[in-house]
Amino acid sequence: MVRSKYTITEKLIRKRSEHNELVIGTLEELSLHQEDIEQIEHIDRWCRDLKILLLQSNLIAKIENLHMLKKLEYLNLAVNNIERIENLAGLESLQKLDLTLNFIGELTTVESLKGNYNLRELYLTGNPCTDFPGYRDYVICALPQIDTLDGQEISRTDRLNAYKHFQENHSRIIQLEIKYKIERDEQKVRVNQLIHEQENSMKEMDEEERTARFWQQKSEHCPETRILMAKYSKRSNEKCGLDLVDPVRVKKRTLFAECGRPYSLNEPKIKFDFRDEDDRYEVNMHIYRYLDSSCIQVDVQPNYVRATIKGKVFQLALKDEVKTDSSSCQRSSITGHLLVIMPKLNQHDMTFKPSKHEGTPCQLDTSEKVNDLKGSVNYKNIIQKNLKASKNHVDENEIPPLI
C-alpha cells in the first residue's frame, strides 16, 4: 500500500543523523533527499542549529516552515514541485539557495529574497521563468546582494547593463507572468482530467498491467505528473520488495570460516578501542549515546566477542581463550560507550586440590564452574597423570651418600 502523503518524521531525521550520534537537537547538517517528501514540516522546531539543509529530489510544492532556522547558510530545494519563491525572509544567515529544476513561473517572487542580506548564490536553472527574455538582468537588479546567478559570476558591467533596462524588463516580465499563469491554470485542468480518465480506463486491469500502461502513456511535464510518477515508482519498488527489506539483511552474513574460526567484522561501523593485557582483553565500543540499551545484545564466547547493535553485528575474534563466566559488560551513562572486559583463560588460573587417598593422582577442581562455561572445553575429566602419588614419598636414589 502506497502512502497518500510523504511526510517528515522524527524517525526519518534520526535515521539521517547517525553522524551526530542520532542527536537531532544539535544537528548542523541534514540531508533528506530522495524521500518523496511532499511538505516541509517540523525541521525548524526540531533542528534549530542547522547550517546545511538538503531537500533536493522530493515532491515539495511549497516553501514553508523554515523561518526559525536562523543559522541556516545553505538550502537545497532542487528538483521539487515549487512554483513560487516565498517564506524565506526569516533565514537571516542564508548564503546559498538552490532551486534548480522546479516549476517557478512567477519570477517577481524572487523579490521576496531582498531581506536575505547574506545571500550570495542563487540557482534557478531549469525553471520556466528562466525562459523569459531579460530574466538574468531582472534578477541581478532585484537582488543586488548576490554575486553568482546560476553558477555564473555577476560582474560590475553586468550590473550596469541590467540597471539600464530594468524598467523595460520589469514590465515585460509582468506580462509574461500573467500569460504563464493562464497557461498553468489550463494545464492543471487538462492534466487532472487526463489522469481521471486514465484511472477509469485502467480499473479492470491488475496492478502489473496498470503500471505498464501508465509508463507507456504520454504525459506533460508538470507537478501533478511528477507526483503520479513517484507513486507508481513506489508501487513498483514495493512489489519487488526493494524498500521493504533492510539492505544489510539482504547481503548474506558470514560470521565464521568453514573451519569454525570466527571472523572480525564491524557492520554498524562504530569506533572501538581494543586492549590486549597479560591477563585480560578489553573492548571499548563507542556506541551512540542516546541509543537505548535494549537495542544492544552482547555475547562473549571463548574465542570471540559479539555485540548486535540494532540488528547489525560487531564481532571481534580473540587470539587467546577467555573465561566467559568471569567476563563483564558495562555501559557509560555519560558517553554511551560499552566496555567489555574478558579475563584470559590459562593454566595459571587452574588450582589443584590434594586427593582424599594417598597414592592416587590429583584431579582438577572445576566442578563449580564447568556448567557456566558455555561453548568452552570441559575440563572435568582432565587428569594430571605425572604427579607423584604422595607428597611424602621420597626416591631413595636421590638421597646423597652419608659422609
Tab-separated table of N, CA, C and O in Angstrom, residues 18 31 55 73 84 105 160 194 264 274 292 298 323-324 329 354 378 380:
chain	number	residue	atom	x	y	z
A	18	GLU	N	22.978	9.825	11.897
A	18	GLU	CA	23.910	8.902	12.542
A	18	GLU	C	25.275	9.547	12.752
A	18	GLU	O	25.997	9.197	13.687
A	31	SER	N	20.449	15.855	5.532
A	31	SER	CA	20.154	15.506	4.142
A	31	SER	C	18.916	14.621	4.093
A	31	SER	O	18.909	13.510	4.628
A	55	LEU	N	17.215	19.152	0.638
A	55	LEU	CA	15.884	18.596	0.393
A	55	LEU	C	15.648	18.369	-1.096
A	55	LEU	O	14.499	18.354	-1.549
A	73	GLU	N	22.703	28.326	6.387
A	73	GLU	CA	23.538	29.003	5.402
A	73	GLU	C	23.323	28.480	3.983
A	73	GLU	O	23.519	29.217	3.016
A	84	ARG	N	6.609	28.988	-6.527
A	84	ARG	CA	6.819	30.351	-6.037
A	84	ARG	C	7.993	30.387	-5.058
A	84	ARG	O	8.244	29.423	-4.350
A	105	GLY	N	7.332	29.933	-12.171
A	105	GLY	CA	6.961	30.774	-13.313
A	105	GLY	C	6.721	32.210	-12.899
A	105	GLY	O	6.711	33.110	-13.740
A	160	LEU	N	25.621	47.186	-14.380
A	160	LEU	CA	25.353	48.464	-15.035
A	160	LEU	C	24.393	48.291	-16.213
A	160	LEU	O	23.444	49.071	-16.381
A	194	LEU	N	-7.132	14.360	-17.539
A	194	LEU	CA	-6.490	13.226	-18.195
A	194	LEU	C	-6.163	12.116	-17.203
A	194	LEU	O	-6.362	10.926	-17.495
A	264	SER	N	36.272	-11.306	12.136
A	264	SER	CA	36.087	-9.992	12.763
A	264	SER	C	35.369	-9.095	11.762
A	264	SER	O	35.799	-8.984	10.613
A	274	PHE	N	40.685	-1.477	21.456
A	274	PHE	CA	40.949	-2.862	21.857
A	274	PHE	C	42.288	-2.914	22.593
A	274	PHE	O	43.298	-2.411	22.091
A	292	ASP	N	19.124	3.332	22.918
A	292	ASP	CA	18.620	2.595	24.077
A	292	ASP	C	19.360	1.263	24.224
A	292	ASP	O	19.643	0.581	23.239
A	298	VAL	N	24.947	-8.417	23.812
A	298	VAL	CA	26.365	-8.768	23.885
A	298	VAL	C	26.513	-10.248	24.190
A	298	VAL	O	25.818	-10.785	25.060
A	323	LYS	N	37.580	-16.431	29.773
A	323	LYS	CA	36.636	-17.033	30.713
A	323	LYS	C	35.289	-16.335	30.560
A	323	LYS	O	35.112	-15.186	30.960
A	324	THR	N	34.342	-17.033	29.982
A	324	THR	CA	33.037	-16.422	29.699
A	324	THR	C	32.263	-16.102	30.968
A	324	THR	O	31.527	-15.113	31.031
A	329	CYS	N	30.344	-6.647	31.396
A	329	CYS	CA	29.924	-5.694	30.375
A	329	CYS	C	29.298	-4.489	31.064
A	329	CYS	O	28.363	-4.637	31.854
A	354	PRO	N	44.446	-31.573	46.868
A	354	PRO	CA	45.030	-32.889	47.146
A	354	PRO	C	43.935	-33.952	47.182
A	354	PRO	O	42.820	-33.696	47.625
A	378	ASN	N	35.342	-28.759	28.278
A	378	ASN	CA	35.019	-29.323	29.581
A	378	ASN	C	36.288	-29.902	30.196
A	378	ASN	O	36.832	-30.891	29.718
A	380	LYS	N	36.491	-31.180	33.161
A	380	LYS	CA	36.116	-32.002	34.317
A	380	LYS	C	36.859	-33.338	34.353
A	380	LYS	O	37.177	-33.856	35.417
